[in-house]
């Protein structure tokens, strides 16, 4: 425990965090140094971020040839995904046009469509957007007509999403095989924090391109990202999501007026605690510059010292990449309570315990069937 | 990429350069410890494995390959793929032992029965290339070359491409790859990926008869593809592994027992669609992929080839190669 905490504090947590904190370190990196950075970055889904940092530092032409090739290979994937997300957003807008609902894009899709640095080199797994809850039936009908279907055919899953969650079961487009998540709340229905999605929708900024789509206002983008990371996640993508927050805060924070607006909005939306954690851990892990006034403005959300120490210890481990080629037990051990916590925050115990029991039973059943060897294509 | 140059120094007058220069004990030490730096065309692999079968397979099939680090044996050295092939734990190890393939500590696919360790390494490496090396447009095709001009044999398993490839490289053609055509979207050229040639089922006996001097690994029965083995690549192909080649001919082979060998032209649009189908990552490359595929087809003679026996197929391919060279690629 102490070993990890010390490493965290001294910043010797590994080459990936070192270059994320101080991109100038990329300049003199030799092949072996790149090797270590890229091995960690691959597991954290951050190769694209490293590629973008290298490009911004003007290193493209001086990189060692194998490194250049790997970053190029990754750009092929991220460029393609960005094009797909843009296309999907257009298709969603077209499908919803008749309903008059203007979807508010969330997370990666929002960063991309708003042209933010947080989208550069980022991988996308799905397209998330927010619609009014009282229009859900129409939205779902229009999406079904447009070719999006649900893969969660199990009645338990359907009920789980519809009764307790903040989003519909994930939908997949029949022809394009792309995934979308339709949100109607910021956090689950059953969550302890209750940010009002109507406020976020009202402040959203319509886009000219593609038309019929909006993105959250800057403060709301940060708050949604923080709420998602610290209240609705099992942290498998934890560091990537923290990097998103870092990039959003650095970008919007260049405008001094942004910070007071952000902290006021956090209080208004009942999201001061996730913003407190975001400030604290982005600054610690990635060196995100957070003005003292802004930090002070969310200090009221600071939990009692015992709880804070526990959260800090768990999150420090969750945000620290495994050493190249290894999986650190400390991290996996930390991820489990964080997983439980995310569910705990999501729903009361009388719902949570049966739900986790059911998931565990299903995972065991799936393992039983997993014995057969899947032939590899080549 | 630079071929490995042994580090100069008073203490290391002459470091081993090729895998065959390592003693059996040294090979085994590196595989068990810091890792063996193996070249795989434009990629560097760092492989660790405690399995005798891997050491033996490498010794037999990769002896002519230069070590990717010039023999430097630097455990911190660069690699595109850090791989490990190792026995799986758990109670099954006593009953039905299995091996896993690990890319950087994670196994991207299911375990295989232990006796399939060597083919698993080769297949796993293919998986890594196909899933990660998108700096290339990658087509499922055997590639051989003569005088700097390359013949691509695209086709699904069972089309006979591996058998043809194995035979051609014993008849004066240079091996680039028996499975993967790596095309640079920037200049349209093919990068060699000189590795052992994978043979399966009937083609094993055919190649043993065809090339009696060739070196084969021991046969692995009961794989997803039947009985498989690998054949050591010719030394000349290994030594030319840094020379890219210009695509000149594309032949879609179809083996049919008893068929008379015949070459038929393939209309451009159909060839395009079939190559796109045989590509692992055409869709990812977008407009650049379309341009690269178009350029490939402009620079190549494209034929369908049905064949029923190896000799007449080789003669037909030689005939094709002697015809007027394909128009220069733009």
XYZ file of C-alpha atoms in Angstrom:
708
model
C 0.000 0.000 0.000
C 2.659 2.473 1.007
C 4.743 1.569 -2.008
C 2.016 2.533 -4.398
C 1.092 5.656 -2.503
C 4.684 6.831 -2.582
C 4.992 6.217 -6.272
C 1.794 8.122 -6.842
C 3.013 11.058 -4.808
C 6.442 11.225 -6.390
C 5.156 10.886 -9.889
C 7.259 7.844 -10.640
C 4.117 5.984 -11.691
C 5.466 5.151 -15.085
C 6.443 6.559 -18.431
C 2.894 7.108 -19.745
C 1.841 9.393 -16.902
C 5.164 11.191 -17.167
C 4.578 12.147 -20.811
C 0.904 12.954 -20.246
C 1.951 15.369 -17.499
C 4.873 16.791 -19.368
C 4.683 16.196 -23.144
C 8.126 17.791 -23.588
C 9.482 14.474 -22.338
C 8.528 12.991 -25.716
C 11.176 15.080 -27.460
C 14.218 13.121 -26.454
C 12.615 9.719 -26.097
C 14.647 6.815 -27.509
C 13.199 3.593 -28.896
C 13.206 1.822 -25.556
C 11.487 4.796 -23.943
C 8.823 4.814 -26.651
C 8.374 1.105 -26.203
C 7.445 1.545 -22.553
C 5.129 4.506 -23.238
C 3.294 2.720 -26.046
C 2.888 -0.516 -24.109
C 1.162 1.326 -21.305
C -0.786 3.559 -23.674
C -2.192 0.579 -25.571
C -3.828 -0.843 -22.466
C -5.210 2.513 -21.405
C -6.603 3.261 -24.890
C -4.361 6.302 -25.017
C -2.074 5.708 -28.014
C -4.093 8.281 -29.935
C -3.550 10.802 -27.165
C 0.191 10.190 -27.255
C 0.138 10.471 -31.073
C -1.630 13.814 -30.792
C 0.882 15.076 -28.230
C 3.757 14.046 -30.500
C 2.152 15.808 -33.456
C 1.550 18.981 -31.445
C 5.208 19.000 -30.480
C 6.147 18.766 -34.163
C 7.785 15.372 -33.723
C 6.130 13.547 -36.634
C 9.169 13.744 -38.882
C 11.786 13.015 -36.250
C 10.183 9.979 -34.616
C 12.015 6.635 -34.819
C 10.611 4.798 -37.881
C 8.851 1.958 -36.016
C 7.206 4.430 -33.646
C 6.054 6.597 -36.517
C 4.553 3.502 -38.158
C 2.668 2.555 -35.017
C 1.264 6.015 -34.497
C 0.255 6.125 -38.180
C -1.456 2.743 -37.819
C -3.410 4.028 -34.854
C -4.413 7.205 -36.701
C -5.956 5.056 -39.426
C -8.279 3.635 -36.766
C -9.086 6.895 -34.974
C -9.650 8.799 -38.236
C -12.032 6.114 -39.377
C -13.880 6.109 -36.066
C -14.185 9.886 -36.096
C -15.694 9.724 -39.594
C -18.093 7.019 -38.426
C -19.198 9.004 -35.378
C -19.861 12.075 -37.548
C -21.871 9.954 -39.939
C -23.787 8.265 -37.140
C -24.663 11.661 -35.636
C -26.051 12.759 -38.989
C -28.086 9.599 -39.264
C -29.441 10.025 -35.735
C -30.424 13.624 -36.475
C -32.141 12.520 -39.689
C -34.001 9.725 -37.923
C -35.205 12.056 -35.168
C -36.022 15.008 -37.448
C -39.707 14.094 -37.702
C -40.086 13.942 -33.909
C -38.750 17.466 -33.468
C -36.405 16.209 -30.726
C -32.915 17.684 -30.921
C -30.513 15.129 -29.394
C -27.749 16.495 -27.169
C -24.588 14.540 -27.924
C -22.602 13.372 -24.892
C -19.030 12.265 -24.122
C -16.722 11.537 -27.070
C -19.279 12.323 -29.767
C -19.843 15.753 -28.201
C -16.097 16.486 -28.026
C -15.681 15.477 -31.641
C -18.651 17.394 -33.040
C -17.740 20.471 -30.992
C -14.221 20.316 -32.446
C -12.516 20.031 -29.048
C -8.922 18.865 -28.459
C -10.311 16.089 -26.237
C -11.489 14.325 -29.406
C -8.049 14.224 -31.070
C -6.908 10.626 -31.415
C -9.668 9.391 -29.117
C -11.238 5.975 -29.593
C -15.026 5.692 -29.552
C -17.046 2.666 -28.585
C -20.515 4.129 -29.097
C -22.428 7.354 -29.644
C -24.231 8.689 -26.560
C -26.930 11.328 -26.575
C -29.547 12.821 -24.291
C -33.237 13.279 -25.099
C -36.219 14.352 -22.937
C -37.663 11.503 -20.952
C -41.239 12.367 -21.906
C -40.299 11.939 -25.578
C -38.568 8.578 -25.168
C -41.311 6.509 -26.769
C -41.312 8.630 -29.917
C -37.502 8.650 -30.036
C -37.310 4.897 -29.640
C -39.904 4.395 -32.383
C -38.073 6.715 -34.765
C -34.749 4.967 -34.089
C -36.276 1.535 -34.635
C -37.699 2.761 -37.948
C -34.201 4.023 -38.797
C -32.662 0.577 -38.298
C -31.378 0.631 -34.698
C -32.302 -2.436 -32.654
C -31.649 -3.636 -29.127
C -29.444 -6.661 -28.456
C -30.552 -6.886 -24.844
C -33.408 -9.264 -25.452
C -33.379 -10.659 -21.925
C -36.471 -9.282 -20.118
C -34.415 -8.791 -16.958
C -31.958 -6.558 -18.816
C -34.738 -4.594 -20.461
C -36.403 -3.991 -17.114
C -33.098 -3.142 -15.442
C -32.416 -0.379 -17.937
C -35.933 0.934 -18.176
C -36.769 1.025 -14.494
C -33.485 1.955 -12.891
C -31.073 3.361 -15.420
C -30.541 6.724 -17.060
C -30.435 5.289 -20.552
C -32.210 2.813 -22.785
C -30.619 -0.575 -23.390
C -27.841 -0.012 -25.974
C -28.996 0.003 -29.581
C -27.116 -1.317 -32.587
C -27.635 -0.308 -36.184
C -28.527 -3.351 -38.228
C -26.433 -2.469 -41.251
C -23.584 -0.361 -39.890
C -23.180 -2.363 -36.634
C -22.600 0.896 -34.773
C -23.766 1.248 -31.175
C -25.728 4.115 -29.682
C -26.815 4.870 -26.121
C -29.969 6.905 -25.648
C -29.832 8.771 -22.306
C -32.726 10.517 -20.651
C -30.977 11.390 -17.391
C -27.462 12.333 -16.371
C -27.253 9.715 -13.640
C -29.462 6.670 -13.042
C -33.019 7.167 -11.772
C -32.012 5.499 -8.554
C -28.790 7.452 -7.956
C -28.285 9.500 -4.823
C -27.251 12.618 -6.716
C -30.088 14.000 -8.822
C -28.837 16.401 -11.504
C -31.704 17.765 -13.578
C -31.272 16.760 -17.228
C -33.756 19.447 -18.359
C -31.317 22.124 -17.215
C -28.519 20.526 -19.206
C -30.715 20.265 -22.289
C -31.856 23.868 -21.966
C -28.272 25.137 -21.911
C -27.114 22.931 -24.810
C -25.624 24.591 -27.886
C -27.123 23.679 -31.268
C -24.549 22.871 -33.960
C -24.567 24.125 -37.554
C -22.899 20.960 -38.744
C -24.493 18.505 -38.560
C -27.773 20.388 -38.191
C -30.422 19.105 -35.809
C -27.850 18.223 -33.126
C -26.665 19.994 -30.001
C -23.747 19.609 -27.597
C -23.754 20.471 -23.876
C -22.546 23.893 -22.791
C -18.848 23.852 -21.765
C -19.492 23.622 -18.012
C -22.076 20.900 -18.542
C -19.680 18.915 -20.698
C -17.160 18.876 -17.867
C -19.810 18.043 -15.282
C -21.256 15.223 -17.317
C -17.784 13.801 -17.845
C -17.059 14.000 -14.097
C -20.431 12.522 -13.118
C -19.929 9.718 -15.577
C -16.394 8.957 -14.399
C -16.920 9.165 -10.640
C -20.478 7.909 -10.342
C -21.309 5.696 -13.216
C -18.215 3.770 -14.136
C -16.349 0.654 -13.278
C -13.076 2.460 -14.046
C -11.803 0.112 -16.714
C -11.372 3.221 -18.876
C -10.637 5.366 -15.847
C -7.399 6.976 -16.958
C -8.737 7.662 -20.464
C -11.770 9.395 -18.949
C -9.576 11.402 -16.608
C -7.534 12.493 -19.633
C -10.797 13.662 -21.253
C -11.485 15.783 -18.170
C -7.956 17.151 -18.175
C -8.258 18.187 -21.819
C -11.686 19.764 -21.328
C -10.536 21.715 -18.273
C -7.371 22.946 -19.969
C -9.273 23.972 -23.092
C -12.240 25.731 -21.499
C -10.208 26.906 -18.523
C -8.110 29.177 -20.718
C -11.071 31.558 -20.385
C -10.938 32.831 -16.796
C -14.729 33.277 -16.731
C -15.181 29.570 -17.188
C -14.158 28.487 -13.686
C -16.719 30.424 -11.597
C -19.417 29.412 -14.097
C -18.362 25.779 -13.791
C -18.394 25.643 -10.006
C -21.712 27.517 -9.760
C -23.229 25.129 -12.262
C -21.868 22.149 -10.309
C -23.753 23.296 -7.222
C -26.884 24.001 -9.272
C -26.844 20.520 -10.829
C -26.006 18.674 -7.589
C -22.651 17.618 -9.089
C -20.240 19.405 -6.777
C -18.859 16.131 -5.381
C -17.878 14.575 -8.714
C -16.362 17.929 -9.721
C -14.418 17.999 -6.455
C -13.028 14.536 -7.247
C -12.322 15.546 -10.850
C -10.330 18.612 -9.795
C -8.439 16.668 -7.166
C -7.465 13.679 -9.264
C -6.901 15.431 -12.592
C -4.516 17.767 -10.807
C -2.759 14.942 -8.952
C -2.473 12.461 -11.792
C -2.151 14.726 -14.828
C -1.118 18.071 -13.394
C -4.297 19.789 -14.601
C -4.103 23.455 -13.569
C -7.123 24.187 -11.334
C -7.318 27.744 -9.925
C -7.454 27.930 -6.112
C -10.756 29.817 -6.217
C -12.365 27.046 -8.223
C -11.027 24.363 -5.898
C -12.280 26.351 -2.901
C -15.714 26.713 -4.480
C -16.290 22.951 -4.438
C -14.505 22.341 -1.111
C -17.909 22.079 0.582
C -18.375 18.812 -1.271
C -15.274 17.410 0.396
C -16.223 14.222 2.250
C -15.092 13.364 5.764
C -11.364 12.555 6.063
C -11.798 8.787 6.345
C -13.953 8.516 3.275
C -11.701 10.886 1.366
C -8.589 8.905 2.259
C -10.263 5.707 1.113
C -11.418 7.233 -2.180
C -7.986 8.738 -2.773
C -6.275 5.416 -2.175
C -8.614 3.504 -4.488
C -8.639 6.118 -7.229
C -4.870 6.562 -7.130
C -4.529 2.878 -7.953
C -7.276 2.912 -10.571
C -5.616 5.820 -12.395
C -2.104 4.379 -12.281
C -1.343 2.344 -15.412
C 0.069 -1.125 -14.985
C 3.815 -1.344 -15.590
C 4.577 -2.362 -19.196
C 3.637 -5.982 -19.782
C 2.296 -6.634 -16.286
C -1.011 -6.449 -14.470
C -0.614 -5.008 -11.032
C -2.742 -6.805 -8.413
C -3.094 -3.513 -6.468
C -4.971 -2.046 -9.386
C -7.304 -4.959 -9.830
C -7.945 -5.042 -6.109
C -8.803 -1.338 -6.185
C -11.105 -1.727 -9.170
C -13.443 -4.108 -7.369
C -14.545 -1.792 -4.540
C -14.849 0.995 -7.113
C -17.122 -1.245 -9.147
C -19.232 -1.968 -6.081
C -19.263 1.703 -5.216
C -20.485 2.717 -8.662
C -23.376 0.324 -8.218
C -23.949 1.428 -4.641
C -24.277 5.016 -5.828
C -26.519 3.883 -8.605
C -29.210 2.136 -6.603
C -30.316 1.349 -3.046
C -29.186 -1.918 -1.451
C -32.540 -3.625 -1.779
C -32.131 -3.337 -5.567
C -28.368 -3.626 -5.730
C -27.830 -6.937 -3.973
C -30.244 -8.993 -6.115
C -28.853 -7.271 -9.216
C -25.209 -8.125 -8.495
C -26.173 -11.657 -7.478
C -27.885 -12.091 -10.789
C -24.910 -10.718 -12.734
C -22.535 -13.005 -10.869
C -24.690 -16.070 -11.529
C -24.831 -15.184 -15.206
C -21.067 -14.680 -15.395
C -20.531 -18.118 -13.855
C -22.943 -19.719 -16.306
C -21.156 -18.027 -19.199
C -17.817 -19.361 -17.978
C -19.125 -22.897 -18.057
C -19.919 -22.556 -21.741
C -16.593 -20.946 -22.492
C -14.644 -24.198 -22.735
C -14.564 -24.577 -26.492
C -11.770 -23.207 -28.571
C -12.660 -20.517 -31.062
C -10.625 -21.021 -34.213
C -8.542 -18.046 -35.164
C -9.183 -16.755 -38.625
C -5.646 -17.222 -39.945
C 14.305 -0.940 -40.785
C 17.955 -1.468 -40.151
C 19.111 -5.018 -40.012
C 20.746 -5.861 -36.756
C 24.352 -4.851 -36.570
C 26.320 -6.443 -33.777
C 27.431 -3.884 -31.264
C 31.123 -3.125 -31.637
C 33.221 -3.171 -28.518
C 36.335 -4.641 -27.040
C 34.394 -7.166 -24.962
C 32.063 -8.319 -27.667
C 34.272 -8.868 -30.628
C 31.614 -10.810 -32.452
C 28.097 -11.023 -31.050
C 25.840 -13.627 -32.619
C 23.698 -12.202 -35.348
C 21.524 -15.065 -36.470
C 19.306 -17.197 -34.322
C 21.316 -20.283 -35.327
C 24.366 -18.632 -33.751
C 22.794 -18.983 -30.318
C 23.458 -22.220 -28.493
C 20.435 -24.248 -27.508
C 21.022 -23.236 -23.905
C 21.301 -19.568 -24.787
C 18.131 -19.683 -26.908
C 16.295 -21.307 -24.051
C 17.697 -18.786 -21.554
C 16.495 -15.846 -23.610
C 13.069 -17.359 -24.151
C 12.681 -18.024 -20.453
C 14.146 -14.740 -19.341
C 14.570 -11.438 -21.094
C 12.988 -12.482 -24.377
C 14.175 -13.254 -27.860
C 14.159 -10.366 -30.336
C 12.824 -11.873 -33.539
C 12.324 -10.004 -36.778
C 8.984 -10.354 -38.556
C 9.316 -8.306 -41.707
C 8.918 -4.655 -40.772
C 8.061 -5.606 -37.180
C 10.101 -6.616 -34.192
C 8.811 -9.306 -31.862
C 10.070 -9.915 -28.363
C 9.053 -13.422 -27.475
C 9.198 -15.251 -24.186
C 8.122 -18.825 -23.628
C 9.066 -21.568 -21.187
C 7.975 -24.243 -23.686
C 10.463 -26.660 -25.225
C 8.240 -26.880 -28.248
C 8.629 -23.177 -28.986
C 12.416 -23.275 -28.589
C 12.639 -26.335 -30.829
C 10.340 -24.861 -33.484
C 12.252 -21.589 -33.538
C 15.605 -23.360 -33.708
C 14.437 -25.437 -36.645
C 12.583 -22.784 -38.640
C 14.121 -19.441 -37.696
C 17.793 -20.406 -37.614
C 18.578 -18.231 -40.637
C 16.827 -15.161 -39.275
C 19.018 -12.376 -37.942
C 18.130 -11.405 -34.385
C 16.204 -8.156 -34.437
C 18.443 -6.535 -31.858
C 21.644 -7.644 -33.540
C 22.154 -10.014 -30.639
C 22.346 -7.145 -28.168
C 20.081 -9.036 -25.757
C 18.764 -5.852 -24.187
C 15.705 -6.722 -22.115
C 14.549 -3.120 -22.419
C 14.886 -3.155 -26.201
C 12.137 -1.973 -28.499
C 9.520 -4.344 -29.903
C 6.315 -3.798 -31.819
C 4.850 -6.889 -30.213
C 5.775 -8.232 -26.788
C 4.549 -11.798 -26.973
C 4.440 -14.759 -24.686
C 3.334 -18.317 -25.329
C 2.918 -20.132 -22.047
C 0.997 -22.906 -20.339
C -2.291 -21.895 -18.821
C -2.722 -22.399 -15.095
C -5.744 -23.810 -13.348
C -6.784 -27.409 -12.642
C -6.992 -28.183 -16.361
C -3.204 -28.224 -16.580
C -3.170 -31.727 -15.094
C -5.925 -33.161 -17.266
C -5.921 -31.399 -20.595
C -3.024 -28.927 -20.572
C -3.501 -25.773 -22.579
C -1.371 -22.904 -23.823
C -2.185 -19.244 -24.058
C -0.906 -16.546 -26.397
C -0.284 -13.251 -24.665
C 0.178 -9.854 -26.256
C 1.704 -7.627 -23.608
C 0.314 -9.693 -20.796
C -3.242 -9.993 -22.178
C -4.506 -12.946 -24.165
C -6.606 -11.778 -27.077
C -8.068 -15.201 -27.791
C -8.935 -18.523 -26.269
C -6.469 -21.100 -25.038
C -5.449 -23.989 -27.269
C -4.429 -27.540 -26.402
C -0.786 -27.570 -25.304
C 0.565 -29.464 -28.308
C -0.445 -26.553 -30.567
C 2.009 -24.106 -28.993
C 4.145 -23.471 -32.071
C 1.346 -22.956 -34.591
C -0.328 -20.803 -31.956
C 2.677 -18.496 -31.922
C 2.575 -18.115 -35.702
C -1.189 -17.619 -35.813
C -1.110 -15.280 -32.866
C 1.519 -13.134 -34.539
C -0.650 -13.000 -37.666
C -3.508 -11.875 -35.455
C -1.378 -9.076 -33.995
C -0.335 -7.841 -37.427
C -3.825 -8.001 -38.891
C -5.374 -6.221 -35.919
C -2.751 -3.602 -35.224
C -0.530 -2.904 -38.228
C -2.897 -0.575 -40.047
C -0.020 1.434 -41.451
C -0.421 -1.148 -44.221
C -3.339 -2.119 -46.384
C -3.386 -5.844 -45.566
C -4.705 -8.478 -47.964
C -5.041 -12.183 -47.205
C -2.658 -13.377 -49.899
C 0.574 -15.244 -50.416
C 3.241 -13.030 -51.973
C 6.326 -14.094 -53.929
C 8.621 -12.029 -56.140
C 11.044 -12.269 -59.014
C 13.362 -9.456 -60.115
C 11.660 -7.039 -57.729
C 8.204 -7.711 -59.140
C 5.650 -9.450 -56.958
C 2.954 -12.017 -57.568
C 0.004 -11.947 -55.172
C -2.029 -15.101 -54.623
C -5.119 -13.991 -52.694
C -7.587 -16.550 -51.561
C -9.444 -18.154 -48.726
C -8.101 -21.260 -46.949
C -8.350 -24.247 -49.261
C -7.749 -22.255 -52.450
C -4.242 -23.687 -52.665
C -2.376 -20.437 -52.170
C -0.069 -21.745 -49.438
C 0.858 -24.834 -51.441
C 1.564 -22.755 -54.526
C 3.575 -20.325 -52.466
C 5.632 -23.113 -50.874
C 6.326 -24.591 -54.307
C 7.153 -21.277 -56.005
C 9.819 -20.401 -53.444
C 11.606 -23.626 -54.365
C 11.506 -22.650 -58.047
C 13.360 -19.379 -58.013
C 10.731 -17.074 -56.558
C 11.500 -15.072 -53.433
C 9.181 -15.436 -50.436
C 7.559 -12.283 -49.133
C 4.739 -13.921 -47.172
C 2.572 -16.998 -47.292
C -0.433 -15.253 -45.701
C -0.305 -11.481 -45.585
C 0.300 -8.929 -48.321
C 1.459 -5.728 -46.591
C 0.890 -2.832 -48.984
C 2.149 0.645 -48.178
C -0.615 3.136 -48.999
C 2.090 5.754 -49.580
C 3.988 4.079 -52.438
C 2.000 0.949 -53.252
C 4.954 -1.360 -52.572
C 4.858 -4.677 -50.739
C 6.836 -5.245 -47.548
C 8.247 -8.741 -47.027
C 7.163 -10.655 -43.946
C 9.519 -13.610 -44.287
C 8.401 -16.268 -41.825
C 7.913 -20.029 -41.924
C 5.343 -21.190 -44.477
C 2.222 -22.740 -42.973
C 1.124 -26.009 -44.612
C -1.838 -28.146 -43.769
C -3.288 -31.592 -44.427
C -2.610 -32.996 -47.930
C -0.230 -30.204 -48.896
C 2.277 -31.368 -46.278
C 2.989 -34.635 -48.092
C 2.919 -32.863 -51.451
C 5.578 -30.394 -50.316
C 7.729 -33.061 -48.669
C 7.855 -34.804 -52.033
C 8.260 -31.576 -53.991
C 11.073 -30.132 -51.884
C 12.836 -33.068 -50.220
C 15.620 -30.823 -48.869
C 13.269 -28.372 -47.184
C 13.085 -28.319 -43.375
C 9.708 -28.916 -41.766
C 8.638 -28.588 -38.166
C 7.026 -31.620 -36.585
C 3.387 -31.995 -37.544
C 0.645 -30.758 -35.206
C -2.523 -32.825 -35.453
C -6.076 -31.937 -34.410
C -5.936 -28.179 -34.885
C -8.934 -26.147 -36.053
C -7.469 -26.510 -39.546
C -6.525 -30.172 -39.333
C -2.904 -31.300 -39.370
C -0.508 -28.386 -39.754
C 3.207 -27.806 -39.950
C 5.560 -25.018 -40.946
C 8.367 -25.022 -43.504
C 11.607 -23.101 -43.045
C 11.876 -20.162 -45.487
C 14.748 -20.180 -48.028
C 17.919 -18.393 -46.887
C 17.915 -16.103 -49.922
C 14.432 -14.832 -49.030
C 15.529 -14.129 -45.457
C 18.555 -12.212 -46.680
C 16.373 -10.083 -48.975
C 13.813 -9.409 -46.246
C 14.457 -5.671 -46.347
C 13.742 -5.337 -50.085
C 10.211 -4.235 -50.890
C 8.670 -5.320 -54.188
C 6.362 -3.778 -56.747
C 3.102 -5.684 -57.280
C 2.924 -6.929 -60.877
C 0.576 -9.927 -60.988
C -2.502 -10.967 -59.034
C -3.678 -14.561 -59.477
C -6.740 -15.924 -57.659
C -6.037 -19.654 -57.374
C -8.728 -22.309 -57.061
C -7.621 -25.878 -56.515
C -10.004 -28.491 -57.901
C -8.921 -32.128 -58.101
C -8.686 -33.153 -61.734
C -9.128 -29.629 -63.119
C -7.163 -28.610 -66.179
C -4.958 -25.626 -65.374
C -6.245 -22.478 -67.026
C -5.691 -18.732 -66.582
C -8.607 -16.374 -67.201
C -8.538 -12.570 -67.126
C -10.597 -10.981 -64.347
C -12.440 -7.731 -65.080
C -11.083 -4.840 -62.977
C -14.221 -4.053 -60.947
C -14.689 -7.690 -59.995
C -11.023 -7.999 -59.038
C -11.420 -4.878 -56.914
C -14.374 -6.289 -55.007
C -12.680 -9.630 -54.463
C -9.499 -8.030 -53.171
C -11.530 -5.781 -50.867
C -13.223 -8.932 -49.590
C -9.869 -10.594 -48.973
C -8.529 -7.525 -47.192
C -8.478 -7.377 -43.412
C -8.545 -3.618 -43.133
C -9.626 -2.116 -46.471
C -12.679 -0.601 -44.777
C -10.553 1.155 -42.163
C -8.455 3.033 -44.698
C -11.321 4.980 -46.258
C -10.372 7.075 -49.281
C -6.680 6.203 -48.971
C -7.574 2.537 -49.102
C -9.584 3.035 -52.258
C -6.672 4.881 -53.850
C -4.196 2.183 -52.778
C -6.412 -0.616 -54.101
C -6.938 1.228 -57.393
C -3.225 1.750 -57.813
C -2.567 -1.923 -57.030
C -4.971 -3.023 -59.753
C -3.659 -0.517 -62.309
C -0.161 -1.927 -61.875
C -1.065 -5.620 -62.087
C -2.134 -8.284 -64.552
C -5.066 -10.046 -62.869
C -6.016 -13.665 -63.558
C -8.207 -16.416 -62.203
C -6.386 -19.742 -62.126
C -8.135 -23.075 -61.726
C -5.610 -25.866 -61.234
C -5.618 -29.570 -60.543
C -1.897 -30.260 -60.217
C 1.107 -28.355 -58.969
C 3.471 -28.684 -61.969
C 1.077 -27.292 -64.560
C 0.110 -24.464 -62.189
C 3.781 -23.522 -61.719
C 4.302 -23.619 -65.478
C 1.286 -21.379 -66.018
C 2.540 -18.856 -63.449
C 6.027 -18.871 -65.013
C 4.426 -18.269 -68.388
C 2.473 -15.350 -66.989
C 5.628 -13.880 -65.489
C 7.474 -14.170 -68.816
C 4.772 -12.270 -70.682
C 5.273 -8.588 -71.309
C 5.803 -6.979 -67.908
C 2.701 -5.361 -66.534
C 2.408 -1.666 -67.241
C 4.322 0.365 -64.703
C 2.402 1.415 -61.642
C 1.745 5.112 -61.544
